[in-house]
Amino acid sequence: MVDISGFNAAEHEPTQEFEALPEGKYHAEIVDSEERDIGQSGEKGSKLTFRWKILSGACEGRIIFQDILHGYNVQGEKGDKTRDIAARNLSAICHATGKMAPRNTEELHHIPCELSIGFQKKQTPQDPTRNEVKGVKAWGGANSAPGRGQQQSSSAPQQKAAAGGGGWARRAG
């Protein structure tokens, strides 16, 4: 049990369920990252969790999480494939930010990128619709990312209308 006797819910707006972001391209930056265990007590390894913040357009300020299973220690073909996908996803972020050999994930923070957002594959029809980062590129399509503080484009991200709803404002895992 945790003592919360000083908290008064009448003084705060309750959280609202967020609809999934529409599929499309978004101007975003990594604002936080952490390493987390996969499975109970990390028996399956570790993953990087990046928190992306949308920087412009109708979804400005919204957050999306991206997990990269870089330390997946399951053996066999599944493990090899998962680690290959993780390496490619991390490489895409490094290319997009212009940080080809970062010493830590903080070096990838606050560099505007272009995110391609889609939806996770549902395991069952009852599963909620959840967003997934499908790709990361340098903002503006250049080979390396613009510097911090560079003026952002005034054009809004291109977005397609999405069918369905559901929440995605939590960390997976």
PDB file of C-alpha atoms in Angstrom:
ATOM      1  CA  MET A   1       0.000   0.000   0.000  1.00  0.00           C
ATOM      2  CA  VAL A   2       1.212   3.522  -0.845  1.00  0.00           C
ATOM      3  CA  ASP A   3       0.160   6.612   1.132  1.00  0.00           C
ATOM      4  CA  ILE A   4      -1.381   9.201  -1.233  1.00  0.00           C
ATOM      5  CA  SER A   5      -3.280  11.142   1.433  1.00  0.00           C
ATOM      6  CA  GLY A   6      -2.035  14.533   0.126  1.00  0.00           C
ATOM      7  CA  PHE A   7      -3.440  14.000  -3.380  1.00  0.00           C
ATOM      8  CA  ASN A   8      -6.715  15.672  -4.420  1.00  0.00           C
ATOM      9  CA  ALA A   9      -8.080  14.437  -7.774  1.00  0.00           C
ATOM     10  CA  ALA A  10     -10.359  17.512  -8.043  1.00  0.00           C
ATOM     11  CA  GLU A  11      -7.209  19.615  -8.634  1.00  0.00           C
ATOM     12  CA  HIS A  12      -6.123  17.702 -11.759  1.00  0.00           C
ATOM     13  CA  GLU A  13      -7.616  16.877 -15.131  1.00  0.00           C
ATOM     14  CA  PRO A  14      -7.974  13.124 -15.544  1.00  0.00           C
ATOM     15  CA  THR A  15      -5.980  11.506 -18.318  1.00  0.00           C
ATOM     16  CA  GLN A  16      -7.836  10.926 -21.538  1.00  0.00           C
ATOM     17  CA  GLU A  17      -7.588   7.839 -23.704  1.00  0.00           C
ATOM     18  CA  PHE A  18      -5.603   8.695 -26.809  1.00  0.00           C
ATOM     19  CA  GLU A  19      -6.695   7.499 -30.197  1.00  0.00           C
ATOM     20  CA  ALA A  20      -3.959   5.942 -32.282  1.00  0.00           C
ATOM     21  CA  LEU A  21      -2.174   8.467 -34.498  1.00  0.00           C
ATOM     22  CA  PRO A  22      -3.201   8.345 -38.162  1.00  0.00           C
ATOM     23  CA  GLU A  23      -0.795   6.520 -40.441  1.00  0.00           C
ATOM     24  CA  GLY A  24       1.606   8.920 -42.066  1.00  0.00           C
ATOM     25  CA  LYS A  25       4.821  10.862 -41.786  1.00  0.00           C
ATOM     26  CA  TYR A  26       5.562  13.042 -38.764  1.00  0.00           C
ATOM     27  CA  HIS A  27       8.199  15.581 -37.736  1.00  0.00           C
ATOM     28  CA  ALA A  28       9.486  14.199 -34.405  1.00  0.00           C
ATOM     29  CA  GLU A  29      12.462  13.938 -32.073  1.00  0.00           C
ATOM     30  CA  ILE A  30      13.590  11.504 -29.419  1.00  0.00           C
ATOM     31  CA  VAL A  31      13.053  13.106 -26.015  1.00  0.00           C
ATOM     32  CA  ASP A  32      13.943  10.162 -23.775  1.00  0.00           C
ATOM     33  CA  SER A  33      15.424   6.680 -23.958  1.00  0.00           C
ATOM     34  CA  GLU A  34      16.041   3.820 -21.581  1.00  0.00           C
ATOM     35  CA  GLU A  35      17.107   0.210 -21.529  1.00  0.00           C
ATOM     36  CA  ARG A  36      14.614  -2.271 -20.136  1.00  0.00           C
ATOM     37  CA  ASP A  37      14.572  -6.003 -19.489  1.00  0.00           C
ATOM     38  CA  ILE A  38      12.674  -8.341 -21.802  1.00  0.00           C
ATOM     39  CA  GLY A  39      10.724 -11.009 -19.941  1.00  0.00           C
ATOM     40  CA  GLN A  40      10.743 -11.602 -16.229  1.00  0.00           C
ATOM     41  CA  SER A  41      14.065 -10.505 -14.745  1.00  0.00           C
ATOM     42  CA  GLY A  42      15.549 -10.039 -18.206  1.00  0.00           C
ATOM     43  CA  GLU A  43      15.820 -13.736 -19.109  1.00  0.00           C
ATOM     44  CA  LYS A  44      15.199 -12.847 -22.780  1.00  0.00           C
ATOM     45  CA  GLY A  45      17.671  -9.955 -22.803  1.00  0.00           C
ATOM     46  CA  SER A  46      17.150  -6.215 -23.040  1.00  0.00           C
ATOM     47  CA  LYS A  47      15.548  -3.617 -25.281  1.00  0.00           C
ATOM     48  CA  LEU A  48      15.946   0.069 -25.955  1.00  0.00           C
ATOM     49  CA  THR A  49      12.780   2.119 -25.529  1.00  0.00           C
ATOM     50  CA  PHE A  50      12.777   5.466 -27.326  1.00  0.00           C
ATOM     51  CA  ARG A  51      10.164   8.109 -26.555  1.00  0.00           C
ATOM     52  CA  TRP A  52       9.441  10.238 -29.646  1.00  0.00           C
ATOM     53  CA  LYS A  53       7.604  13.564 -29.453  1.00  0.00           C
ATOM     54  CA  ILE A  54       5.677  14.886 -32.471  1.00  0.00           C
ATOM     55  CA  LEU A  55       6.954  18.421 -33.178  1.00  0.00           C
ATOM     56  CA  SER A  56       4.379  19.897 -35.574  1.00  0.00           C
ATOM     57  CA  GLY A  57       1.000  19.439 -37.192  1.00  0.00           C
ATOM     58  CA  ALA A  58      -2.330  18.365 -35.787  1.00  0.00           C
ATOM     59  CA  CYS A  59      -0.687  15.784 -33.487  1.00  0.00           C
ATOM     60  CA  GLU A  60       1.955  18.157 -32.096  1.00  0.00           C
ATOM     61  CA  GLY A  61       2.997  17.179 -28.585  1.00  0.00           C
ATOM     62  CA  ARG A  62       1.812  13.578 -28.848  1.00  0.00           C
ATOM     63  CA  ILE A  63       4.212  10.847 -27.775  1.00  0.00           C
ATOM     64  CA  ILE A  64       4.954   7.502 -29.409  1.00  0.00           C
ATOM     65  CA  PHE A  65       7.201   4.774 -28.040  1.00  0.00           C
ATOM     66  CA  GLN A  66       9.562   2.623 -30.067  1.00  0.00           C
ATOM     67  CA  ASP A  67      11.091  -0.565 -28.680  1.00  0.00           C
ATOM     68  CA  ILE A  68      14.248  -1.970 -30.265  1.00  0.00           C
ATOM     69  CA  LEU A  69      15.180  -5.451 -29.053  1.00  0.00           C
ATOM     70  CA  HIS A  70      18.923  -4.881 -29.393  1.00  0.00           C
ATOM     71  CA  GLY A  71      19.902  -7.245 -26.590  1.00  0.00           C
ATOM     72  CA  TYR A  72      17.554 -10.115 -27.445  1.00  0.00           C
ATOM     73  CA  ASN A  73      19.309 -13.266 -26.271  1.00  0.00           C
ATOM     74  CA  VAL A  74      16.959 -15.947 -27.607  1.00  0.00           C
ATOM     75  CA  GLN A  75      18.952 -18.389 -29.735  1.00  0.00           C
ATOM     76  CA  GLY A  76      18.111 -19.749 -33.159  1.00  0.00           C
ATOM     77  CA  GLU A  77      16.539 -18.294 -36.283  1.00  0.00           C
ATOM     78  CA  LYS A  78      13.965 -16.216 -34.375  1.00  0.00           C
ATOM     79  CA  GLY A  79      16.683 -14.627 -32.244  1.00  0.00           C
ATOM     80  CA  ASP A  80      18.913 -13.968 -35.258  1.00  0.00           C
ATOM     81  CA  LYS A  81      16.058 -12.344 -37.180  1.00  0.00           C
ATOM     82  CA  THR A  82      15.015 -10.221 -34.184  1.00  0.00           C
ATOM     83  CA  ARG A  83      18.568  -8.986 -33.615  1.00  0.00           C
ATOM     84  CA  ASP A  84      18.954  -8.169 -37.328  1.00  0.00           C
ATOM     85  CA  ILE A  85      15.721  -6.122 -37.315  1.00  0.00           C
ATOM     86  CA  ALA A  86      16.867  -4.357 -34.126  1.00  0.00           C
ATOM     87  CA  ALA A  87      20.248  -3.487 -35.646  1.00  0.00           C
ATOM     88  CA  ARG A  88      18.568  -2.089 -38.760  1.00  0.00           C
ATOM     89  CA  ASN A  89      16.091  -0.022 -36.736  1.00  0.00           C
ATOM     90  CA  LEU A  90      18.874   1.436 -34.599  1.00  0.00           C
ATOM     91  CA  SER A  91      20.950   2.077 -37.738  1.00  0.00           C
ATOM     92  CA  ALA A  92      18.023   4.018 -39.263  1.00  0.00           C
ATOM     93  CA  ILE A  93      17.901   6.271 -36.199  1.00  0.00           C
ATOM     94  CA  CYS A  94      21.676   6.787 -36.301  1.00  0.00           C
ATOM     95  CA  HIS A  95      21.578   7.660 -40.011  1.00  0.00           C
ATOM     96  CA  ALA A  96      18.603   9.997 -39.516  1.00  0.00           C
ATOM     97  CA  THR A  97      20.284  11.852 -36.662  1.00  0.00           C
ATOM     98  CA  GLY A  98      23.713  11.904 -38.296  1.00  0.00           C
ATOM     99  CA  LYS A  99      25.215  10.100 -35.280  1.00  0.00           C
ATOM    100  CA  MET A 100      26.841   7.051 -36.849  1.00  0.00           C
ATOM    101  CA  ALA A 101      28.692   5.767 -33.763  1.00  0.00           C
ATOM    102  CA  PRO A 102      26.981   7.217 -30.668  1.00  0.00           C
ATOM    103  CA  ARG A 103      28.441   6.312 -27.276  1.00  0.00           C
ATOM    104  CA  ASN A 104      25.014   6.452 -25.641  1.00  0.00           C
ATOM    105  CA  THR A 105      21.387   6.978 -26.638  1.00  0.00           C
ATOM    106  CA  GLU A 106      21.317  10.521 -25.244  1.00  0.00           C
ATOM    107  CA  GLU A 107      23.380  11.602 -28.274  1.00  0.00           C
ATOM    108  CA  LEU A 108      20.326  10.740 -30.403  1.00  0.00           C
ATOM    109  CA  HIS A 109      17.980  12.993 -28.429  1.00  0.00           C
ATOM    110  CA  HIS A 110      16.490  16.286 -29.698  1.00  0.00           C
ATOM    111  CA  ILE A 111      17.451  15.888 -33.357  1.00  0.00           C
ATOM    112  CA  PRO A 112      14.444  16.397 -35.660  1.00  0.00           C
ATOM    113  CA  CYS A 113      13.639  13.357 -37.799  1.00  0.00           C
ATOM    114  CA  GLU A 114      10.844  12.147 -40.049  1.00  0.00           C
ATOM    115  CA  LEU A 115       8.925   9.221 -38.582  1.00  0.00           C
ATOM    116  CA  SER A 116       6.756   6.916 -40.644  1.00  0.00           C
ATOM    117  CA  ILE A 117       3.966   5.760 -38.365  1.00  0.00           C
ATOM    118  CA  GLY A 118       1.726   2.779 -39.020  1.00  0.00           C
ATOM    119  CA  PHE A 119      -0.141   0.228 -36.958  1.00  0.00           C
ATOM    120  CA  GLN A 120       1.046  -2.866 -35.115  1.00  0.00           C
ATOM    121  CA  LYS A 121      -0.263  -6.169 -36.407  1.00  0.00           C
ATOM    122  CA  LYS A 122      -3.139  -7.350 -34.214  1.00  0.00           C
ATOM    123  CA  GLN A 123      -2.819 -10.819 -32.719  1.00  0.00           C
ATOM    124  CA  THR A 124      -6.608 -11.051 -32.211  1.00  0.00           C
ATOM    125  CA  PRO A 125      -9.485  -8.911 -33.549  1.00  0.00           C
ATOM    126  CA  GLN A 126     -10.144  -7.682 -29.991  1.00  0.00           C
ATOM    127  CA  ASP A 127      -6.669  -6.174 -29.630  1.00  0.00           C
ATOM    128  CA  PRO A 128      -6.634  -2.361 -29.570  1.00  0.00           C
ATOM    129  CA  THR A 129      -5.182  -0.465 -32.504  1.00  0.00           C
ATOM    130  CA  ARG A 130      -1.651   0.587 -31.574  1.00  0.00           C
ATOM    131  CA  ASN A 131       0.893   2.670 -33.403  1.00  0.00           C
ATOM    132  CA  GLU A 132       4.279   1.451 -34.510  1.00  0.00           C
ATOM    133  CA  VAL A 133       7.287   3.304 -35.882  1.00  0.00           C
ATOM    134  CA  LYS A 134       7.743   1.858 -39.376  1.00  0.00           C
ATOM    135  CA  GLY A 135      10.704   3.987 -40.428  1.00  0.00           C
ATOM    136  CA  VAL A 136      12.975   6.895 -39.478  1.00  0.00           C
ATOM    137  CA  LYS A 137      14.660   9.338 -41.867  1.00  0.00           C
ATOM    138  CA  ALA A 138      16.502  12.599 -41.566  1.00  0.00           C
ATOM    139  CA  TRP A 139      14.092  15.525 -41.442  1.00  0.00           C
ATOM    140  CA  GLY A 140      13.820  16.993 -44.910  1.00  0.00           C
ATOM    141  CA  GLY A 141      15.117  13.843 -46.626  1.00  0.00           C
ATOM    142  CA  ALA A 142      18.800  14.827 -46.436  1.00  0.00           C
ATOM    143  CA  ASN A 143      21.511  12.232 -45.818  1.00  0.00           C
ATOM    144  CA  SER A 144      22.214  13.636 -42.393  1.00  0.00           C
ATOM    145  CA  ALA A 145      19.931  15.319 -39.918  1.00  0.00           C
ATOM    146  CA  PRO A 146      19.680  19.084 -39.540  1.00  0.00           C
ATOM    147  CA  GLY A 147      21.310  20.665 -36.528  1.00  0.00           C
ATOM    148  CA  ARG A 148      19.440  21.471 -33.381  1.00  0.00           C
ATOM    149  CA  GLY A 149      17.722  24.800 -33.582  1.00  0.00           C
ATOM    150  CA  GLN A 150      17.380  24.752 -37.365  1.00  0.00           C
ATOM    151  CA  GLN A 151      14.084  26.291 -38.441  1.00  0.00           C
ATOM    152  CA  GLN A 152      11.421  23.658 -38.918  1.00  0.00           C
ATOM    153  CA  SER A 153       9.400  23.463 -42.091  1.00  0.00           C
ATOM    154  CA  SER A 154       6.044  25.191 -42.024  1.00  0.00           C
ATOM    155  CA  SER A 155       4.364  22.376 -43.939  1.00  0.00           C
ATOM    156  CA  ALA A 156       2.338  19.972 -41.831  1.00  0.00           C
ATOM    157  CA  PRO A 157       3.154  16.280 -41.936  1.00  0.00           C
ATOM    158  CA  GLN A 158       1.365  14.279 -44.578  1.00  0.00           C
ATOM    159  CA  GLN A 159      -1.186  12.081 -42.874  1.00  0.00           C
ATOM    160  CA  LYS A 160      -3.724   9.558 -44.036  1.00  0.00           C
ATOM    161  CA  ALA A 161      -6.993   9.086 -42.216  1.00  0.00           C
ATOM    162  CA  ALA A 162      -6.955   6.000 -40.073  1.00  0.00           C
ATOM    163  CA  ALA A 163      -9.806   3.669 -39.445  1.00  0.00           C
ATOM    164  CA  GLY A 164     -10.470   2.495 -35.921  1.00  0.00           C
ATOM    165  CA  GLY A 165      -9.403   3.825 -32.588  1.00  0.00           C
ATOM    166  CA  GLY A 166      -7.834   2.525 -29.447  1.00  0.00           C
ATOM    167  CA  GLY A 167      -5.286   3.717 -27.012  1.00  0.00           C
ATOM    168  CA  TRP A 168      -1.542   4.049 -27.335  1.00  0.00           C
ATOM    169  CA  ALA A 169      -0.101   6.235 -24.725  1.00  0.00           C
ATOM    170  CA  ARG A 170       1.716   3.645 -22.692  1.00  0.00           C
ATOM    171  CA  ARG A 171       4.974   1.803 -22.787  1.00  0.00           C
ATOM    172  CA  ALA A 172       4.922  -1.663 -24.169  1.00  0.00           C
ATOM    173  CA  GLY A 173       6.371  -4.452 -22.089  1.00  0.00           C
TER     174      GLY A 173
END
